[in-house]
Short mmCIF file of C-alpha atoms (C1' of nucleotides) in Angstrom, two decimals:
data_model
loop_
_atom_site.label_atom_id
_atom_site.label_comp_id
_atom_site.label_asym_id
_atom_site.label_seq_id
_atom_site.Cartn_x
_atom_site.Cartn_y
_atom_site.Cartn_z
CA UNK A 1 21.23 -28.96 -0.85
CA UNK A 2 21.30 -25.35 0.68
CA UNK A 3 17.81 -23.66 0.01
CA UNK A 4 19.15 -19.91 -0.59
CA UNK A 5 16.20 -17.71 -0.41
CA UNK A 6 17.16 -15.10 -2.60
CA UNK A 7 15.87 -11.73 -2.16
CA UNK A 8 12.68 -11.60 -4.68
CA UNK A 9 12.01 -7.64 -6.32
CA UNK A 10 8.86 -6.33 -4.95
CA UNK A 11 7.38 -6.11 -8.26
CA UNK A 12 7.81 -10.29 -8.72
CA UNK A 13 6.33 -10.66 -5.34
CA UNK A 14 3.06 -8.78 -6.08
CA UNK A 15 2.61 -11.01 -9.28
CA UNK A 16 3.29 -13.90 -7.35
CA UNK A 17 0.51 -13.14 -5.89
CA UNK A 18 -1.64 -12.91 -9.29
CA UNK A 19 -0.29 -16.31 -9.84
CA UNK A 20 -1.15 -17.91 -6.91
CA UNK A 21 -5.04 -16.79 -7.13
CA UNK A 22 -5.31 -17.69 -10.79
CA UNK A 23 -3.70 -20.79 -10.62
CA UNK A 24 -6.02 -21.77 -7.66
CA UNK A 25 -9.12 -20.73 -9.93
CA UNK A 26 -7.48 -22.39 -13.12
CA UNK A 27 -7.04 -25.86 -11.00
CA UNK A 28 -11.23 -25.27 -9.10
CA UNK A 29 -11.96 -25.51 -12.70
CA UNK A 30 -10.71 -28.96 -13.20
CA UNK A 31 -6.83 -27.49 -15.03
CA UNK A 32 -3.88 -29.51 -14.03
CA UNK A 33 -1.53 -27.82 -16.68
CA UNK A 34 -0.73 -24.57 -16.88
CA UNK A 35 1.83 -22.26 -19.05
CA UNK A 36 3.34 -19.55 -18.86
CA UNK A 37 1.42 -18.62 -22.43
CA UNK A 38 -1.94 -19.18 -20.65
CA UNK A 39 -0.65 -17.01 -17.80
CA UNK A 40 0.26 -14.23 -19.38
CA UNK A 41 -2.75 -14.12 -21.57
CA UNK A 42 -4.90 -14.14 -18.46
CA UNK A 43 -3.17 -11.51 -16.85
CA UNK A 44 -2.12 -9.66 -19.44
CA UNK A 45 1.82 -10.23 -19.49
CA UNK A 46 4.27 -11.06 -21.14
CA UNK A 47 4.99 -15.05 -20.95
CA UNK A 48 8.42 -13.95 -20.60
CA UNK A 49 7.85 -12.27 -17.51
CA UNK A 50 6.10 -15.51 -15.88
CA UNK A 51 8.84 -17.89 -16.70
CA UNK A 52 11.00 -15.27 -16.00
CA UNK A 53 9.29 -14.76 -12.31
CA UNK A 54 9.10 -18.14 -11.47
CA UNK A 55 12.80 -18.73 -11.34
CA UNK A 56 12.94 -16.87 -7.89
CA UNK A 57 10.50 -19.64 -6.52
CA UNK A 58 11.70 -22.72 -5.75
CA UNK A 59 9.80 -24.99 -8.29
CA UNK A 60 10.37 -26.18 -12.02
CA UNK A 61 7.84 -26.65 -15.11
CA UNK A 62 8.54 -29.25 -17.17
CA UNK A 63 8.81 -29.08 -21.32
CA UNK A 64 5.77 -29.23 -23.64
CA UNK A 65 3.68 -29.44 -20.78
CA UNK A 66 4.01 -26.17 -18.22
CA UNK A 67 3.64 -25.76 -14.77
CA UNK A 68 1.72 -28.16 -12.98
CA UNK A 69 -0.94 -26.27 -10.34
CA UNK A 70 -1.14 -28.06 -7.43
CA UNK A 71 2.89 -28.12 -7.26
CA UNK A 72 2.10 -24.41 -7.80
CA UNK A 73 0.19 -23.47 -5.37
CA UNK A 74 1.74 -25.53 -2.64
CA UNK A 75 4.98 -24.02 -3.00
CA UNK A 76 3.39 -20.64 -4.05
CA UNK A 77 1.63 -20.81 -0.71
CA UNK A 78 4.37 -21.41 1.35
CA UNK A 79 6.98 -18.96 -0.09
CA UNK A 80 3.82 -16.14 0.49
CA UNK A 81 3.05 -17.50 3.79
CA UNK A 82 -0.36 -18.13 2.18
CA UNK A 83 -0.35 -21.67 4.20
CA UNK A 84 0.03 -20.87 7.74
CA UNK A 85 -2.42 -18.48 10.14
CA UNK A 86 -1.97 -15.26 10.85
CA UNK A 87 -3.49 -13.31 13.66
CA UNK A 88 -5.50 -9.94 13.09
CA UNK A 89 -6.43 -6.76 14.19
CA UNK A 90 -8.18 -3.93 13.02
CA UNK A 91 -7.31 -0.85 14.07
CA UNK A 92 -10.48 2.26 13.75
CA UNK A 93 -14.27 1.01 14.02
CA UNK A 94 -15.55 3.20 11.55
CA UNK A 95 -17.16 1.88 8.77
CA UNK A 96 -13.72 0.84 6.82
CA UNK A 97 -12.45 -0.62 9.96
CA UNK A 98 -15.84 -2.71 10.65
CA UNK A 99 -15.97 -4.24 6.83
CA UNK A 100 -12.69 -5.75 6.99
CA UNK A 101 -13.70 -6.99 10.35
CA UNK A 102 -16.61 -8.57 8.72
CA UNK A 103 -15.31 -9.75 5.23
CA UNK A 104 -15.37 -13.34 5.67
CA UNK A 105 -12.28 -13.80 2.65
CA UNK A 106 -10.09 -12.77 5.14
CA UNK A 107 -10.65 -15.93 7.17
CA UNK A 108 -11.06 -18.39 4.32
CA UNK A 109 -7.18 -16.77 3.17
CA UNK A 110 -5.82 -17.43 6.88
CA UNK A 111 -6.26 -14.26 8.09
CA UNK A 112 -8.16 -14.44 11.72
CA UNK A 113 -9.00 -11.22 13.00
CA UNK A 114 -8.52 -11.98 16.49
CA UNK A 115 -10.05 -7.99 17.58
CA UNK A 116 -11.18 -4.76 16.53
CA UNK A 117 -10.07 -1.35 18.09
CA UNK A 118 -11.04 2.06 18.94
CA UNK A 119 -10.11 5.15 21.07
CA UNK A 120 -14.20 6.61 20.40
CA UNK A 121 -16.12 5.72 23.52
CA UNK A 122 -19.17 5.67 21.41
CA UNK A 123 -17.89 2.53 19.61
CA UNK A 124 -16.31 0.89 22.12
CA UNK A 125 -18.50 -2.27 22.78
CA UNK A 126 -20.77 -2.07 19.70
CA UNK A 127 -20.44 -5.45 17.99
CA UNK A 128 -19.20 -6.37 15.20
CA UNK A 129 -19.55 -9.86 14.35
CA UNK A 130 -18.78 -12.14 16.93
CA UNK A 131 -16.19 -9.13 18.14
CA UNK A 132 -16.83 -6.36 20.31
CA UNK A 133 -15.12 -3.08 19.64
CA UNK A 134 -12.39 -2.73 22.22
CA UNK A 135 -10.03 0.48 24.15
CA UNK A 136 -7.55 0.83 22.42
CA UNK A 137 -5.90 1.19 25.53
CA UNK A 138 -6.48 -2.71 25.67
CA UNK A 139 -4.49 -3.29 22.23
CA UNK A 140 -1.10 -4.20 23.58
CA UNK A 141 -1.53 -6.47 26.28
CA UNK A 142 -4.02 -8.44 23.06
CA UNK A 143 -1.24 -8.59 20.74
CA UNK A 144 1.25 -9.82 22.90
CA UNK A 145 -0.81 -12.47 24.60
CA UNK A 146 -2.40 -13.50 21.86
CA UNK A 147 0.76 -13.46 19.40
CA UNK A 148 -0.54 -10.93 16.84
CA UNK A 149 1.35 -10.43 14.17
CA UNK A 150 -0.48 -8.17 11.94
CA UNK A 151 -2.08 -4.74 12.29
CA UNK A 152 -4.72 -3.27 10.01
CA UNK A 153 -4.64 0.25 10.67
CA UNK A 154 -8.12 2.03 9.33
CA UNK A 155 -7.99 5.12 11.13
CA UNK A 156 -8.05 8.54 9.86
CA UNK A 157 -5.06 10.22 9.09
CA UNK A 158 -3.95 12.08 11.52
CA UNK A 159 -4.08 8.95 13.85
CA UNK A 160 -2.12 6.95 12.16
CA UNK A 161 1.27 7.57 12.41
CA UNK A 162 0.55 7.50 16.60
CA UNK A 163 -1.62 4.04 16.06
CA UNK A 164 1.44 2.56 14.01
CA UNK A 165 3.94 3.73 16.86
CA UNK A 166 1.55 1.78 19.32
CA UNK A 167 1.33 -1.31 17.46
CA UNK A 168 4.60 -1.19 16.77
CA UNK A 169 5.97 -0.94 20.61
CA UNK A 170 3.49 -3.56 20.92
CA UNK A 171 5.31 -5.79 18.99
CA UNK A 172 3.58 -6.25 15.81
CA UNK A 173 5.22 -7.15 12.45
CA UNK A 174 3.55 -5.97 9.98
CA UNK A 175 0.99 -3.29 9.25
CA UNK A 176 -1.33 -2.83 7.01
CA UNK A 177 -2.10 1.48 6.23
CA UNK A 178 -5.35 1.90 4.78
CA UNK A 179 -5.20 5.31 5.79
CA UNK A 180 -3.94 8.25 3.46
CA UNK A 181 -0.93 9.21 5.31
CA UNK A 182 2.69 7.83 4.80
CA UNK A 183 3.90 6.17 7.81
CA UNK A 184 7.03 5.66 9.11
CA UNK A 185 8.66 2.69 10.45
CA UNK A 186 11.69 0.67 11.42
CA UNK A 187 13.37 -1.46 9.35
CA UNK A 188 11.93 -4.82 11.12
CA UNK A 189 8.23 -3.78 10.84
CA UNK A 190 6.92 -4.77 7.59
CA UNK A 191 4.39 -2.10 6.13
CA UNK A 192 1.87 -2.30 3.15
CA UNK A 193 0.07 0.90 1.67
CA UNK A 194 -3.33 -0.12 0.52
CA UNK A 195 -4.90 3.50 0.10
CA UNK A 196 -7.94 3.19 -1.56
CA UNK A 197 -8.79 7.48 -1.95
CA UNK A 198 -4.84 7.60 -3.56
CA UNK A 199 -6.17 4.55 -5.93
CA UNK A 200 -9.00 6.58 -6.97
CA UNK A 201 -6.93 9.68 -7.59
CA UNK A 202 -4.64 7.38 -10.40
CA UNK A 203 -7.49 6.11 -11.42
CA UNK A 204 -8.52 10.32 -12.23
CA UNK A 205 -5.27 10.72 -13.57
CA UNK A 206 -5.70 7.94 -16.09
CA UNK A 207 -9.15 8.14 -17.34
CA UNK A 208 -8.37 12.20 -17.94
CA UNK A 209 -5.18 11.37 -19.63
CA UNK A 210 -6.98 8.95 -21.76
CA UNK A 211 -9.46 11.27 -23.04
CA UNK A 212 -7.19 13.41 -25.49
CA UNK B 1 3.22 28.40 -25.34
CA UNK B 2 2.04 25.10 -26.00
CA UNK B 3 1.35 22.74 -23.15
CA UNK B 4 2.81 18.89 -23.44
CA UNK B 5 1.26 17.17 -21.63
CA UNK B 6 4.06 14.50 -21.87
CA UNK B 7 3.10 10.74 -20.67
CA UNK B 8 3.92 10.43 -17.10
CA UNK B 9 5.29 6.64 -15.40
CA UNK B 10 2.90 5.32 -13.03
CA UNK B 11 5.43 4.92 -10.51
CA UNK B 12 5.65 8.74 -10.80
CA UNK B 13 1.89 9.37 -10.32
CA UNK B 14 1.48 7.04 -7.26
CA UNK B 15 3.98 9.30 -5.56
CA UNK B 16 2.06 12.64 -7.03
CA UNK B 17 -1.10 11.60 -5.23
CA UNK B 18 1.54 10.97 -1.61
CA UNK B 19 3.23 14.79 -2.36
CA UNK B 20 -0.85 16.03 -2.80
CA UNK B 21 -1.56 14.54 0.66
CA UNK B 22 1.34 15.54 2.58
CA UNK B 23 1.24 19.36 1.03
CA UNK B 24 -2.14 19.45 2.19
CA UNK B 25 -1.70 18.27 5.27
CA UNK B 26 1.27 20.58 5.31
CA UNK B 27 -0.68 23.53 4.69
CA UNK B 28 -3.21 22.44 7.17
CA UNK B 29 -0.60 23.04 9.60
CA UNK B 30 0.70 26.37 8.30
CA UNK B 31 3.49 25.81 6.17
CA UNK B 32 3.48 27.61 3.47
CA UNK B 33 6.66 26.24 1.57
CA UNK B 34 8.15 23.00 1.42
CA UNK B 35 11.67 21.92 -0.19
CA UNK B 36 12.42 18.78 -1.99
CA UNK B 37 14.23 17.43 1.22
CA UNK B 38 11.61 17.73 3.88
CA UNK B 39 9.08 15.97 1.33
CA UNK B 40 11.72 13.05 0.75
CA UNK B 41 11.99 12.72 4.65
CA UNK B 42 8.73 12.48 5.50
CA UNK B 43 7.29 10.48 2.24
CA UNK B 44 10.99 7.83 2.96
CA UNK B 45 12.60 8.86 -0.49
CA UNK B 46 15.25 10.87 -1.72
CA UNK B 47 15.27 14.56 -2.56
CA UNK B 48 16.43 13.95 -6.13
CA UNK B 49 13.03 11.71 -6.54
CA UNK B 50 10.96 14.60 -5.33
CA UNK B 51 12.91 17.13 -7.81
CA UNK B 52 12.94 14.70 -10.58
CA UNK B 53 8.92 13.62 -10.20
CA UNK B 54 7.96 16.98 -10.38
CA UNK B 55 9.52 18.37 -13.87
CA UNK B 56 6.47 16.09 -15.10
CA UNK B 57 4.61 19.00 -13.76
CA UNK B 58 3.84 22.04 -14.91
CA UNK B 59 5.01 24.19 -11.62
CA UNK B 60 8.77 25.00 -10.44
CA UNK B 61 10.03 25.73 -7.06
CA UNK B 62 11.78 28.88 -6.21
CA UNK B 63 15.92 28.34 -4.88
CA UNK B 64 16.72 28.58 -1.64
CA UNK B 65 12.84 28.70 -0.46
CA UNK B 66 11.62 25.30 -2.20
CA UNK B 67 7.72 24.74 -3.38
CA UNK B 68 5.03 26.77 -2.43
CA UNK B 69 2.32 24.63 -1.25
CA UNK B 70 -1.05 26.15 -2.32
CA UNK B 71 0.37 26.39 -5.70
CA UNK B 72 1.56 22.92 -5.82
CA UNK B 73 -1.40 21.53 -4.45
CA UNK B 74 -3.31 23.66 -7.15
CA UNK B 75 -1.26 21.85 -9.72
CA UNK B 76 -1.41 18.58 -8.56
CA UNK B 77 -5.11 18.39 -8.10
CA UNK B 78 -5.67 19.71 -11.54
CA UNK B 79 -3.23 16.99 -12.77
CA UNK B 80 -4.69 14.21 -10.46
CA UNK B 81 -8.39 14.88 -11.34
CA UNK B 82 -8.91 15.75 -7.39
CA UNK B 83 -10.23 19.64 -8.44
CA UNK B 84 -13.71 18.23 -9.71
CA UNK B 85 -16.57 16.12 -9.22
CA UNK B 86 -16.73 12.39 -9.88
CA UNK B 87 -19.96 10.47 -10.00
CA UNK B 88 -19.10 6.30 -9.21
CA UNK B 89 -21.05 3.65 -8.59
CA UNK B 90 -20.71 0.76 -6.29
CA UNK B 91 -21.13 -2.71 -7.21
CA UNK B 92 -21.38 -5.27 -5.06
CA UNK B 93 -23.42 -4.54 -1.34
CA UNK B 94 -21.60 -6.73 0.88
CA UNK B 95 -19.83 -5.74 3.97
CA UNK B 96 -17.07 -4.08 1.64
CA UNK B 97 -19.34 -2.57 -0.51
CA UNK B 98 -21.58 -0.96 1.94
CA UNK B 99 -18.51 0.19 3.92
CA UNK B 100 -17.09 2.00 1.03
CA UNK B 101 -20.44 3.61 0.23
CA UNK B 102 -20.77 4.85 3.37
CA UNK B 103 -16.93 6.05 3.73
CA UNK B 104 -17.22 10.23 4.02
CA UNK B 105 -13.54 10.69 2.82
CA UNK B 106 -15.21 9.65 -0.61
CA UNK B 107 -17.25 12.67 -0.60
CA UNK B 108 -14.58 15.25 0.66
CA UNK B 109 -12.35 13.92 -1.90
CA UNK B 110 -14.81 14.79 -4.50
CA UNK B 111 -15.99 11.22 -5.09
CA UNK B 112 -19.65 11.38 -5.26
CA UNK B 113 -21.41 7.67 -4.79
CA UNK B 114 -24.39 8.41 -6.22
CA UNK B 115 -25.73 4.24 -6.66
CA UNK B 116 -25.13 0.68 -5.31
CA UNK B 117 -25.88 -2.04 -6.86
CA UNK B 118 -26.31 -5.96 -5.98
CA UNK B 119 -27.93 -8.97 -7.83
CA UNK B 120 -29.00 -10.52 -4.15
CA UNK B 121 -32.87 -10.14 -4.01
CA UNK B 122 -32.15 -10.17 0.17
CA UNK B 123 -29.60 -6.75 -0.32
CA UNK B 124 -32.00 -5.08 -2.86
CA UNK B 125 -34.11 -2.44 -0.76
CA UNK B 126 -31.80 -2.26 1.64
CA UNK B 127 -30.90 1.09 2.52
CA UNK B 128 -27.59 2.61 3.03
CA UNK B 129 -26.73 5.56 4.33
CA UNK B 130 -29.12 7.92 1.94
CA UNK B 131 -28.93 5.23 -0.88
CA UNK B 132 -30.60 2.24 -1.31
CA UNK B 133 -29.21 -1.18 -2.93
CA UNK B 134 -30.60 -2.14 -6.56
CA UNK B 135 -30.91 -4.43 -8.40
CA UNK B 136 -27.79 -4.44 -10.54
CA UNK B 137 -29.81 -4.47 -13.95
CA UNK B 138 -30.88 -0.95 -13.30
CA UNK B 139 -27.38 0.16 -13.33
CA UNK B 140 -26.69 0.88 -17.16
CA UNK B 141 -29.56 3.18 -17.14
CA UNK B 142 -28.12 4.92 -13.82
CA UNK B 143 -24.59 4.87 -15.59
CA UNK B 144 -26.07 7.08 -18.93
CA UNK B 145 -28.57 9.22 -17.16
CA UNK B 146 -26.48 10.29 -14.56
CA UNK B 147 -22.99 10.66 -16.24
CA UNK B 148 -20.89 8.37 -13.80
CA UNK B 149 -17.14 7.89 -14.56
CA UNK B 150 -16.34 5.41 -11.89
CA UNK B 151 -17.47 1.73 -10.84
CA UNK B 152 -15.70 0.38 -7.89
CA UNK B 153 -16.41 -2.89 -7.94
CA UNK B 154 -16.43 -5.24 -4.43
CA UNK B 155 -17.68 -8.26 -5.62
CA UNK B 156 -17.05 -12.19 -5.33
CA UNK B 157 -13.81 -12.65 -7.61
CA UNK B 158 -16.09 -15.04 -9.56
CA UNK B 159 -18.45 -12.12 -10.79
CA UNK B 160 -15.79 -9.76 -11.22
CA UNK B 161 -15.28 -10.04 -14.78
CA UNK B 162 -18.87 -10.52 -16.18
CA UNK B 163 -19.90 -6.72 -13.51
CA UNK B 164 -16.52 -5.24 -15.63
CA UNK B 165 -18.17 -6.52 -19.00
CA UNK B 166 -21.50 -4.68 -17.88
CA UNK B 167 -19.90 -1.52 -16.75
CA UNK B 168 -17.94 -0.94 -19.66
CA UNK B 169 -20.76 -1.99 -22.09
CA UNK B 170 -22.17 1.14 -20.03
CA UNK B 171 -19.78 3.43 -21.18
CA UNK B 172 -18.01 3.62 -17.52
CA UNK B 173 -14.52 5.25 -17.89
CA UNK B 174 -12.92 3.85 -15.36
CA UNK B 175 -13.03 0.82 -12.48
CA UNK B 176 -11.27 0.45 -9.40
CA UNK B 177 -10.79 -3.37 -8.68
CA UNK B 178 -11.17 -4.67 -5.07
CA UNK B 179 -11.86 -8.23 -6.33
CA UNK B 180 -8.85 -10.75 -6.22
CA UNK B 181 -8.96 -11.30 -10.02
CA UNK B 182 -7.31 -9.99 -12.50
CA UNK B 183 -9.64 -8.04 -15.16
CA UNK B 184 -9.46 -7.83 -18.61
CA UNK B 185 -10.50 -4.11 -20.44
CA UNK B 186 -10.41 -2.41 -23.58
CA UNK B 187 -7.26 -0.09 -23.49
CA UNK B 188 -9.96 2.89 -23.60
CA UNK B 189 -10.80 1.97 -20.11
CA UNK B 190 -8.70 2.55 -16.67
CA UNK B 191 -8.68 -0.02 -13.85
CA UNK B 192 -7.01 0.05 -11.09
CA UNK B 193 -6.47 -2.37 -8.33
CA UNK B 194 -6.76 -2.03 -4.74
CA UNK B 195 -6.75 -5.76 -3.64
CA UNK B 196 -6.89 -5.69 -0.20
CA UNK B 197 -6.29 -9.36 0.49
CA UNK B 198 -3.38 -9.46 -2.08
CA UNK B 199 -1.54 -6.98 0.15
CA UNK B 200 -1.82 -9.34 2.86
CA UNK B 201 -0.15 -12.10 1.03
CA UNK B 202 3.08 -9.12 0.01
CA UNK B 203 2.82 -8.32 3.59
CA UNK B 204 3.31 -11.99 5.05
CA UNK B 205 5.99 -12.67 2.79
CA UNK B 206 7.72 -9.89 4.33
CA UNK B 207 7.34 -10.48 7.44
CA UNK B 208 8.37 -14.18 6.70
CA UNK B 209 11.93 -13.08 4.81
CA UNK B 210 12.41 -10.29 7.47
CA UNK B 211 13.00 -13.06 10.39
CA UNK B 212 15.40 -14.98 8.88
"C1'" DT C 1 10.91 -37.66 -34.48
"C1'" DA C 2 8.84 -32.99 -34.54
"C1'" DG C 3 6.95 -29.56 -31.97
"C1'" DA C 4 5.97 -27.14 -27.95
"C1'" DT C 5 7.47 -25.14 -23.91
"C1'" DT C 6 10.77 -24.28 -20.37
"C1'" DG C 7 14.99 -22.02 -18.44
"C1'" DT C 8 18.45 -18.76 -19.17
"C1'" DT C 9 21.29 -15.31 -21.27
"C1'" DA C 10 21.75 -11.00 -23.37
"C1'" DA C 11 19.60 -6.75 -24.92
"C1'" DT C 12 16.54 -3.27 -24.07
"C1'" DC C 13 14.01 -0.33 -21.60
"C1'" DG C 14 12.76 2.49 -17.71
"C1'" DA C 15 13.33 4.35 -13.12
"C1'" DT C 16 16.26 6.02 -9.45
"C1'" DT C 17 20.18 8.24 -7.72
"C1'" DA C 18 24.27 11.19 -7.76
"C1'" DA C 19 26.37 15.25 -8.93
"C1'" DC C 20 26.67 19.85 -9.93
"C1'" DA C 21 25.82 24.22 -12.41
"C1'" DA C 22 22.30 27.76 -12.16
"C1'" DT C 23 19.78 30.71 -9.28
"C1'" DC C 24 17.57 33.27 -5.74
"C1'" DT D 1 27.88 38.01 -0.68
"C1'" DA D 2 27.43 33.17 0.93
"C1'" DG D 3 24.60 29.45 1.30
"C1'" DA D 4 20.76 26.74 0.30
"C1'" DT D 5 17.95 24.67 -2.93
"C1'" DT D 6 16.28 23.94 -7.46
"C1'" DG D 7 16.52 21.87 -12.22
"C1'" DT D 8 18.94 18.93 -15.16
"C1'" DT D 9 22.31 15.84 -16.96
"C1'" DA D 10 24.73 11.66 -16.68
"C1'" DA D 11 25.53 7.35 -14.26
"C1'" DT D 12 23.72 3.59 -12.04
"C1'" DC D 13 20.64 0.35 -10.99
"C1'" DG D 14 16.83 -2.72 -11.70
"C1'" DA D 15 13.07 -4.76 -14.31
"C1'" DT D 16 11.16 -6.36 -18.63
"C1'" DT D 17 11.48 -8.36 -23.02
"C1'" DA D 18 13.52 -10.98 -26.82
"C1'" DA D 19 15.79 -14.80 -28.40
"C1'" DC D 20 17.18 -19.31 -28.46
"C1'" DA D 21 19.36 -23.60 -26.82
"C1'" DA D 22 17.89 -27.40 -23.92
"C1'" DT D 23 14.45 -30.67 -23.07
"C1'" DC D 24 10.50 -33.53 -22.76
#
DNA sequence: TAGATTGTTAATCGATTAACAATC
DNA sequence: TAGATTGTTAATCGATTAACAATC
């Protein structure tokens, strides 16, 4: 049997995600079973939507009782790349950049942050960690030798588009923009905006808008 | 004339807080106008996007010249939230935490931390920046005396929903969500989430489908 | 068996794009 | 005026929800 990996909407893919972490806390508290009723109600869908999600994903509940976790996660995992390593760096030692450097989730979740970069003399060779804030000069030799595949760019704004061109001619394959700017990129670069200031602003938006 | 304020799409708001950055930085450069086009081409969307997003706003371009910038940001800032003051509160003063609280855009974006909390007896007294962590029981009392809107809360995903439960009891407005889990509110409250580690897992999946 | 839950189809809803008349 | 660009309508596209037969 042919495996066709269909192409999966963005918006399933980020619930995937939702799925994966619940399930994993659902099954560290002892629950085999889960369906598509319980997972909706935890993260306020629509149980439709879950069964409706999890036909892009290789992977079948059965009747009466639902889906069963481990199975879940396993193939959850592997269809998010949540199973294999993935090399790191960070991009801007400022305090942002330093965190994520530092936050030790990213490790337990397969995410090794392999070095931390900066163009700011000043920073260059404070530690962080067991790292030690490199040139940025130094970035692309590091990602090719050491096969890096992701870039988390947290540098200020008007860096970033010329800090995504490096990584990219670097090799990289997909970035992560924490900064507020869009960046551009080619189609075989994968880019994520995770902009926490433009967050905040919807966040504005929405408690104004619910104060009528 | 009667203004409707007429329910916007979140889909359309995200890209509202992208046009308020770019026309700023625009402006910073010394454009006065921009059309519909060169904001699709630099933000990767289409013109009729741009035009179509902003009837939801109360502003119109002029033919032939396109959108005045100062007025549009005016607009959109008013809309957004980003023309005043926000007092927020941080809970949770691990690496994240502390980053955040230190992070100047916050203040230049009018995001005033004025308070982070922890339950760790080892992070209490520590100081940050001009603050100081504390112990997260003093926080409703900070949340009523000092009239804060915002918690953003960067804590273990296990705690996440009990420091929601304690906000909102508070009388918070809104939360921005850096934990993993999903949270439950009241539909009076606004969260958003800014899951950093979830838009890893979007990001490896892309990567993995884009080398096929 | 009866009942609960999946998988799937069809209907609905919402968002994006195309097209073009109006306008400066 | 001619040309460029908006504002708006209609068409398309995609995502969510409802409904229900199949199944354990």
């Amino acid at each position: 049997m042919i495996r066709d990996e269909k192409h999966i909407p963005n918006a399933v893919i980020k619930r995937l995600t939702k799925y994966l972490t619940c399930v994993q806390d659902l099954l560290s508290q002892g629950e085999e079973w889960v369906s598509s009723h319980e997972l909706a109600e935890i993260l306020s869908l629509t149980s439709s939507t879950v069964r409706q999600d999890l036909t892009y994903i290789d992977f079948s509940g059965i009747s009466k009782k639902g889906y069963e976790c481990r199975t879940m996660i396993t193939v959850l995992s592997r269809l998010l790349g949540a199973d294999i390593k993935w090399n790191v760096v960070v991009v801007g030692a400022g305090n942002l950049g330093k965190a994520l450097a530092l936050h030790e989730e990213f490790a337990r979740r397969g995410f090794n942050i392999c070095g931390i970069f900066d163009v700011d003399k000043n920073k260059i060779g404070e530690k962080v960690g067991k790292l030690v804030v490199r040139n940025l000069k130094d970035m692309p030799k590091m990602i090719s030798s050491h096969d890096v595949d992701i870039g988390i760019m947290a540098v200020p704004s008007m860096a970033a588009q010329n800090v995504a061109d490096l990584l990219i001619a670097s090799g990289i394959k997909g970035l992560l923009n924490l900064s507020l700017t869009h960046i551009i990129v080619p189609r075989k670069v994968a880019i994520i905006d995770s902009r926490v200031i433009a967050s905040l602003m919807e966040l504005t938006h929405s408690i104004k808008s619910k104060r009528v």
